[in-house]
């Protein structure tokens, strides 16, 4: 008779927990960060909902496990010689998760809903190349005038006002088809279990707020997903997520808490996956209210006082690169500008910071009193504490830290009423510098700072109309330089993606946008 050690028994039990659902089916357990703010694809504003929506829905174009474009709801497409007309041909036999047929007319109606003013889609601006898209969202034209048509049940035609990588843009959740009868019947509750109808590899089985979202295979999807069930866990605290992974409760984590990299590699070996990632982390100023409205010297002083080398070496510590700009290095067809402060020593930056701080009217006798707001997260708290300490040490500023649960924080940041300095950042939706810069256009739903500069907007417009790639890059570069000269944000670092992945998870591929649809993963016995 074989005698098992306590460790072996624990391993066997955990394997059963990880791989089996209520009916014995395999379950992929995924950490997912904060509670998703919505499962309405047209209204999704963050990574947490995007991760789930990529499993629930499929756009005309999809991405595989390595981030490569693959046919989705459309089996093929072509573009006119001038790049302004795209034609997509839908797969035969496409169905919703309730078994009903899905045709081009429904996709068209869904797109019109996505751009309707009442939807208030946060990322509609990413698809503003579609004819009349901006005017429709502003209420200046009816949705029926959106530049998309459905000449027959399996064909969609998009008319663009400028050249754009439309297939890449159509991988975004705002372009996913929505089952409008459920929206008409249930209103805002159409995203709840038993009501949400989707068209992806999975369908919604359960949603326990602030706990888990469980998906099950969509029996009407053309290819059965290798893993029958997926459970996304709310893991707002990275330290707790790490402990759950160590205990066997997760197959893969959304992130890894700040720790010395050698120690993590020693503990987890090949389970630790760190890769370049198109994302930038920054702090934003509320430019619509004191003390930062019309105070560029004060904004620059705070930015100069931050030692980014210390932050990336000792606070984040997982391969992040110090940032002095907005757009990450490695972004396709783009060479970011290099601000003057990036070439100075930290001692020079701090000396200049003290000079500007005094010029703005602050001193030890009259210190700046400022509030730094961030969403609840161990890494964000550590970083906020470090930045506050630097501002206090270099300038004598008095900093109050405020943390809020994700949904509350998103609303507070968007409203620009009580915010002063806030945690910002952007993860690329597509590999394009414009995707970062367009968020600072006046009137953008993602312009949390309230930055408004007609010249900046004109440069983005010029980039859109540019006849060559080189001219487009030049306009975008000038726009970023102008934004940085205004010190509307405090760039801190460029992201890396960091996950812990158990050996039994197969098909997990690093990619620049850090997207890992569950249908391209499988669970197999660990080697």
Coordinates of N, CA, C and O in Angstrom, one line a residue, residues 403-504:
X403 N -8.0 56.1 -0.9 CA -8.3 54.9 -1.8 C -9.8 54.6 -1.9 O -10.5 54.9 -0.9
X404 N -10.2 54.1 -3.0 CA -11.6 53.9 -3.3 C -11.7 52.5 -4.0 O -10.9 52.2 -4.8
X405 N -12.8 51.8 -3.8 CA -13.1 50.6 -4.5 C -13.3 51.0 -6.0 O -13.7 52.1 -6.3
X406 N -12.9 50.1 -6.9 CA -12.8 50.4 -8.3 C -13.9 51.2 -8.9 O -13.8 52.2 -9.6
X407 N -15.2 50.7 -8.8 CA -16.3 51.3 -9.4 C -16.5 52.8 -8.9 O -16.8 53.7 -9.7
X408 N -16.3 53.0 -7.6 CA -16.4 54.3 -7.0 C -15.3 55.2 -7.6 O -15.5 56.4 -8.0
X409 N -14.1 54.7 -7.6 CA -12.9 55.4 -8.1 C -13.2 55.9 -9.6 O -12.9 57.0 -9.9
X410 N -13.6 55.0 -10.4 CA -13.9 55.3 -11.8 C -14.8 56.5 -12.0 O -14.6 57.4 -12.7
X411 N -15.9 56.4 -11.2 CA -16.9 57.5 -11.3 C -16.3 58.8 -10.7 O -16.5 59.9 -11.3
X412 N -15.6 58.8 -9.6 CA -15.0 60.0 -9.0 C -14.0 60.6 -10.0 O -14.0 61.8 -10.2
X413 N -13.2 59.8 -10.6 CA -12.1 60.3 -11.5 C -12.8 60.9 -12.8 O -12.3 62.0 -13.2
X414 N -13.8 60.3 -13.3 CA -14.5 60.8 -14.4 C -15.2 62.2 -14.2 O -15.2 63.1 -15.0
X415 N -15.8 62.3 -13.0 CA -16.5 63.5 -12.7 C -15.7 64.8 -12.5 O -16.2 65.9 -12.7
X416 N -14.4 64.6 -12.1 CA -13.5 65.8 -11.9 C -14.1 66.8 -10.9 O -13.9 68.0 -11.1
X417 N -14.7 66.4 -9.8 CA -15.2 67.3 -8.8 C -14.4 67.4 -7.6 O -13.9 68.4 -7.2
X418 N -14.0 66.2 -7.0 CA -13.2 66.2 -5.8 C -11.8 65.8 -6.0 O -10.9 65.9 -5.1
X419 N -11.5 65.3 -7.2 CA -10.1 64.8 -7.5 C -9.1 66.0 -7.6 O -9.5 67.1 -8.0
X420 N -7.9 65.7 -7.1 CA -6.8 66.7 -7.2 C -5.7 66.0 -8.0 O -5.4 66.4 -9.2
X421 N -5.0 65.0 -7.4 CA -4.1 64.1 -8.2 C -4.7 62.7 -8.1 O -5.2 62.3 -7.0
X422 N -4.7 62.0 -9.1 CA -5.3 60.7 -9.2 C -4.5 59.7 -9.9 O -3.7 60.0 -10.8
X423 N -4.6 58.4 -9.6 CA -4.0 57.3 -10.3 C -4.6 57.3 -11.7 O -5.8 57.1 -11.9
X424 N -3.7 57.4 -12.7 CA -4.1 57.2 -14.1 C -3.4 56.1 -14.7 O -3.0 55.1 -14.1
X425 N -3.3 56.1 -16.0 CA -2.6 55.0 -16.8 C -3.5 54.6 -17.9 O -4.7 54.9 -18.0
X426 N -2.9 53.9 -18.8 CA -3.6 53.4 -20.0 C -2.9 52.2 -20.5 O -1.7 52.1 -20.7
X427 N -3.7 51.1 -20.8 CA -3.3 49.9 -21.5 C -3.8 50.0 -22.9 O -5.0 50.2 -23.1
X428 N -2.9 49.8 -23.8 CA -3.3 49.9 -25.2 C -4.5 49.0 -25.6 O -4.5 47.8 -25.3
X429 N -5.4 49.6 -26.3 CA -6.5 48.8 -26.9 C -6.0 48.2 -28.3 O -6.4 47.1 -28.7
X430 N -5.2 49.0 -29.0 CA -4.6 48.6 -30.2 C -3.2 49.2 -30.2 O -2.9 50.1 -29.5
X431 N -2.3 48.6 -31.0 CA -0.9 48.9 -31.0 C -0.7 50.2 -31.9 O -0.3 50.1 -33.0
X432 N -1.0 51.4 -31.3 CA -1.0 52.6 -32.0 C -0.9 53.8 -31.0 O -1.6 53.8 -30.0
X433 N 0.1 54.7 -31.3 CA 0.3 55.8 -30.4 C -1.0 56.6 -30.2 O -1.3 57.2 -29.2
X434 N -1.8 56.7 -31.3 CA -3.0 57.5 -31.2 C -4.0 57.0 -30.1 O -4.7 57.8 -29.5
X435 N -3.9 55.7 -29.8 CA -4.8 55.1 -28.8 C -4.5 55.7 -27.4 O -5.4 55.8 -26.6
X436 N -3.3 56.1 -27.2 CA -2.9 56.8 -25.9 C -3.2 58.3 -26.0 O -3.8 58.8 -25.0
X437 N -2.9 58.9 -27.1 CA -3.0 60.4 -27.1 C -4.5 60.9 -27.3 O -4.8 61.9 -26.7
X438 N -5.3 60.1 -27.9 CA -6.7 60.5 -28.2 C -7.5 60.7 -26.9 O -8.5 61.4 -26.9
X439 N -7.0 60.0 -25.8 CA -7.7 60.2 -24.5 C -7.6 61.6 -24.0 O -8.4 61.9 -23.1
X440 N -6.7 62.4 -24.5 CA -6.5 63.8 -24.0 C -7.2 64.8 -24.9 O -7.0 66.0 -24.7
X441 N -7.9 64.4 -25.9 CA -8.6 65.3 -26.7 C -9.8 65.9 -25.9 O -10.4 65.2 -25.1
X442 N -10.0 67.2 -26.1 CA -11.1 67.8 -25.4 C -12.4 67.1 -25.7 O -12.8 66.8 -26.8
X443 N -13.1 66.8 -24.6 CA -14.4 66.1 -24.8 C -14.4 64.6 -24.7 O -15.4 64.0 -24.7
X444 N -13.2 64.0 -24.8 CA -13.1 62.6 -24.7 C -13.6 62.1 -23.4 O -13.3 62.6 -22.3
X445 N -14.3 61.0 -23.4 CA -14.8 60.4 -22.2 C -13.7 59.9 -21.3 O -13.9 59.7 -20.1
X446 N -12.5 59.6 -21.8 CA -11.4 59.2 -21.1 C -10.4 60.3 -20.7 O -9.3 60.0 -20.1
X447 N -10.8 61.5 -20.9 CA -10.0 62.7 -20.6 C -10.2 63.1 -19.1 O -10.9 64.1 -18.8
X448 N -9.7 62.3 -18.2 CA -10.0 62.5 -16.8 C -9.3 63.7 -16.2 O -9.7 64.2 -15.2
X449 N -8.3 64.3 -16.9 CA -7.7 65.5 -16.4 C -8.4 66.7 -16.7 O -8.3 67.8 -16.1
X450 N -9.2 66.7 -17.8 CA -9.9 67.9 -18.3 C -9.0 68.8 -19.2 O -9.2 69.9 -19.4
X451 N -7.9 68.2 -19.6 CA -6.9 68.9 -20.5 C -7.7 69.3 -21.8 O -8.4 68.5 -22.4
X452 N -7.5 70.6 -22.1 CA -8.2 71.1 -23.3 C -7.3 72.1 -24.0 O -6.9 73.1 -23.5
X453 N -6.8 71.7 -25.2 CA -5.8 72.4 -26.0 C -6.2 72.3 -27.4 O -6.0 71.3 -28.1
X454 N -6.7 73.4 -28.1 CA -7.1 73.3 -29.5 C -5.9 72.9 -30.4 O -6.1 72.2 -31.4
X455 N -4.7 73.3 -30.1 CA -3.6 73.0 -30.9 C -3.3 71.5 -30.8 O -3.0 70.8 -31.8
X456 N -3.4 70.9 -29.6 CA -3.2 69.5 -29.5 C -4.2 68.7 -30.3 O -3.9 67.8 -31.0
X457 N -5.5 69.1 -30.2 CA -6.6 68.5 -31.0 C -6.3 68.6 -32.5 O -6.5 67.7 -33.3
X458 N -5.8 69.8 -32.9 CA -5.5 70.0 -34.3 C -4.4 69.1 -34.8 O -4.4 68.6 -36.0
X459 N -3.4 68.8 -34.0 CA -2.3 67.9 -34.3 C -2.9 66.4 -34.5 O -2.4 65.7 -35.4
X460 N -3.8 66.0 -33.7 CA -4.4 64.7 -33.8 C -5.2 64.7 -35.1 O -5.2 63.6 -35.8
X461 N -5.9 65.7 -35.4 CA -6.7 65.8 -36.7 C -5.7 65.7 -37.9 O -6.0 65.0 -38.9
X462 N -4.6 66.4 -37.8 CA -3.6 66.4 -38.9 C -3.0 65.0 -39.0 O -2.8 64.6 -40.2
X463 N -2.8 64.3 -37.9 CA -2.3 62.9 -38.0 C -3.3 62.0 -38.7 O -3.0 61.2 -39.6
X464 N -4.6 62.2 -38.4 CA -5.7 61.4 -39.1 C -5.7 61.7 -40.6 O -6.0 60.8 -41.4
X465 N -5.4 62.9 -41.0 CA -5.5 63.3 -42.4 C -4.1 63.1 -43.1 O -4.0 63.4 -44.3
X466 N -3.1 62.7 -42.4 CA -1.8 62.6 -43.0 C -1.7 61.7 -44.2 O -2.2 60.6 -44.2
X467 N -1.0 62.1 -45.3 CA -0.9 61.3 -46.5 C 0.1 60.1 -46.4 O 0.0 59.2 -47.2
X468 N 1.0 60.2 -45.4 CA 2.0 59.2 -45.3 C 2.2 58.8 -43.8 O 1.8 59.6 -42.9
X469 N 2.7 57.6 -43.6 CA 3.0 57.2 -42.3 C 4.0 58.1 -41.5 O 3.8 58.4 -40.3
X470 N 5.0 58.6 -42.3 CA 6.0 59.4 -41.6 C 5.3 60.7 -41.2 O 5.6 61.2 -40.1
X471 N 4.5 61.3 -42.0 CA 3.8 62.5 -41.6 C 2.8 62.3 -40.4 O 2.8 63.1 -39.5
X472 N 2.2 61.1 -40.4 CA 1.3 60.8 -39.3 C 2.1 60.7 -38.0 O 1.7 61.3 -37.0
X473 N 3.3 60.1 -38.0 CA 4.1 59.9 -36.9 C 4.6 61.3 -36.4 O 4.6 61.6 -35.2
X474 N 4.9 62.2 -37.3 CA 5.4 63.5 -36.9 C 4.3 64.3 -36.1 O 4.6 64.9 -35.1
X475 N 3.1 64.2 -36.6 CA 2.0 65.0 -36.0 C 1.7 64.4 -34.6 O 1.5 65.1 -33.6
X476 N 1.7 63.0 -34.5 CA 1.4 62.4 -33.2 C 2.6 62.7 -32.2 O 2.3 63.0 -31.0
X477 N 3.8 62.7 -32.7 CA 4.9 63.0 -31.8 C 4.8 64.5 -31.3 O 5.1 64.8 -30.1
X478 N 4.4 65.4 -32.2 CA 4.3 66.8 -31.8 C 3.1 66.9 -30.8 O 3.2 67.7 -29.8
X479 N 2.1 66.2 -31.0 CA 1.0 66.2 -30.0 C 1.4 65.7 -28.6 O 1.1 66.3 -27.6
X480 N 2.2 64.6 -28.6 CA 2.6 64.1 -27.3 C 3.6 65.1 -26.6 O 3.5 65.4 -25.4
X481 N 4.5 65.7 -27.4 CA 5.4 66.7 -26.9 C 4.6 67.9 -26.3 O 5.0 68.4 -25.2
X482 N 3.6 68.3 -26.9 CA 2.8 69.4 -26.4 C 2.1 69.0 -25.1 O 2.0 69.8 -24.2
X483 N 1.5 67.8 -25.0 CA 0.9 67.3 -23.8 C 1.9 67.3 -22.7 O 1.6 67.7 -21.5
X484 N 3.1 66.8 -22.9 CA 4.1 66.7 -21.9 C 4.6 68.1 -21.5 O 4.9 68.3 -20.3
X485 N 4.7 69.0 -22.4 CA 5.1 70.4 -22.0 C 4.1 71.1 -21.1 O 4.5 71.9 -20.3
X486 N 2.9 70.7 -21.2 CA 1.8 71.2 -20.4 C 1.8 70.6 -19.0 O 1.1 71.1 -18.1
X487 N 2.5 69.5 -18.8 CA 2.6 68.8 -17.5 C 1.2 68.5 -17.0 O 0.8 68.7 -15.8
X488 N 0.4 67.9 -17.9 CA -1.0 67.5 -17.6 C -1.0 66.2 -16.7 O -2.0 66.0 -16.0
X489 N 0.1 65.5 -16.9 CA 0.2 64.2 -16.1 C 1.6 64.1 -15.6 O 2.5 64.8 -16.0
X490 N 1.8 63.1 -14.7 CA 3.1 62.8 -14.1 C 3.4 61.4 -14.6 O 3.0 60.4 -14.0
X491 N 4.1 61.2 -15.7 CA 4.5 59.8 -16.2 C 5.4 59.2 -15.1 O 6.3 59.8 -14.6
X492 N 5.1 57.9 -14.8 CA 5.9 57.2 -13.8 C 6.6 56.0 -14.4 O 7.8 55.9 -14.2
X493 N 5.9 55.1 -15.0 CA 6.6 53.9 -15.6 C 5.8 53.3 -16.7 O 4.6 53.5 -16.9
X494 N 6.5 52.5 -17.5 CA 5.9 51.7 -18.5 C 5.7 50.3 -18.0 O 6.7 49.7 -17.4
X495 N 4.6 49.7 -18.2 CA 4.2 48.4 -17.7 C 5.0 47.3 -18.2 O 5.5 47.3 -19.3
X496 N 5.0 46.2 -17.4 CA 5.3 44.9 -18.0 C 4.0 44.1 -17.6 O 3.4 44.4 -16.6
X497 N 3.7 43.0 -18.4 CA 2.7 42.1 -17.9 C 3.4 41.1 -17.0 O 4.5 40.7 -17.3
X498 N 2.7 40.7 -16.0 CA 3.3 39.8 -15.0 C 2.2 38.9 -14.5 O 1.2 39.3 -13.9
X499 N 2.4 37.6 -14.7 CA 1.4 36.6 -14.2 C 2.1 35.4 -13.6 O 3.3 35.2 -13.9
X500 N 1.4 34.7 -12.8 CA 1.8 33.4 -12.4 C 0.9 32.4 -13.1 O -0.3 32.5 -13.0
X501 N 1.5 31.4 -13.7 CA 0.7 30.4 -14.5 C 1.1 29.0 -14.1 O 2.3 28.7 -14.2
X502 N 0.1 28.2 -13.7 CA 0.4 26.9 -13.3 C 0.9 26.0 -14.5 O 0.5 26.2 -15.6
X503 N 1.7 25.0 -14.2 CA 2.3 24.2 -15.3 C 1.2 23.5 -16.2 O 1.4 23.2 -17.3
X504 N 0.0 23.2 -15.6 CA -1.0 22.5 -16.3 C -1.7 23.3 -17.3 O -2.5 22.8 -18.1

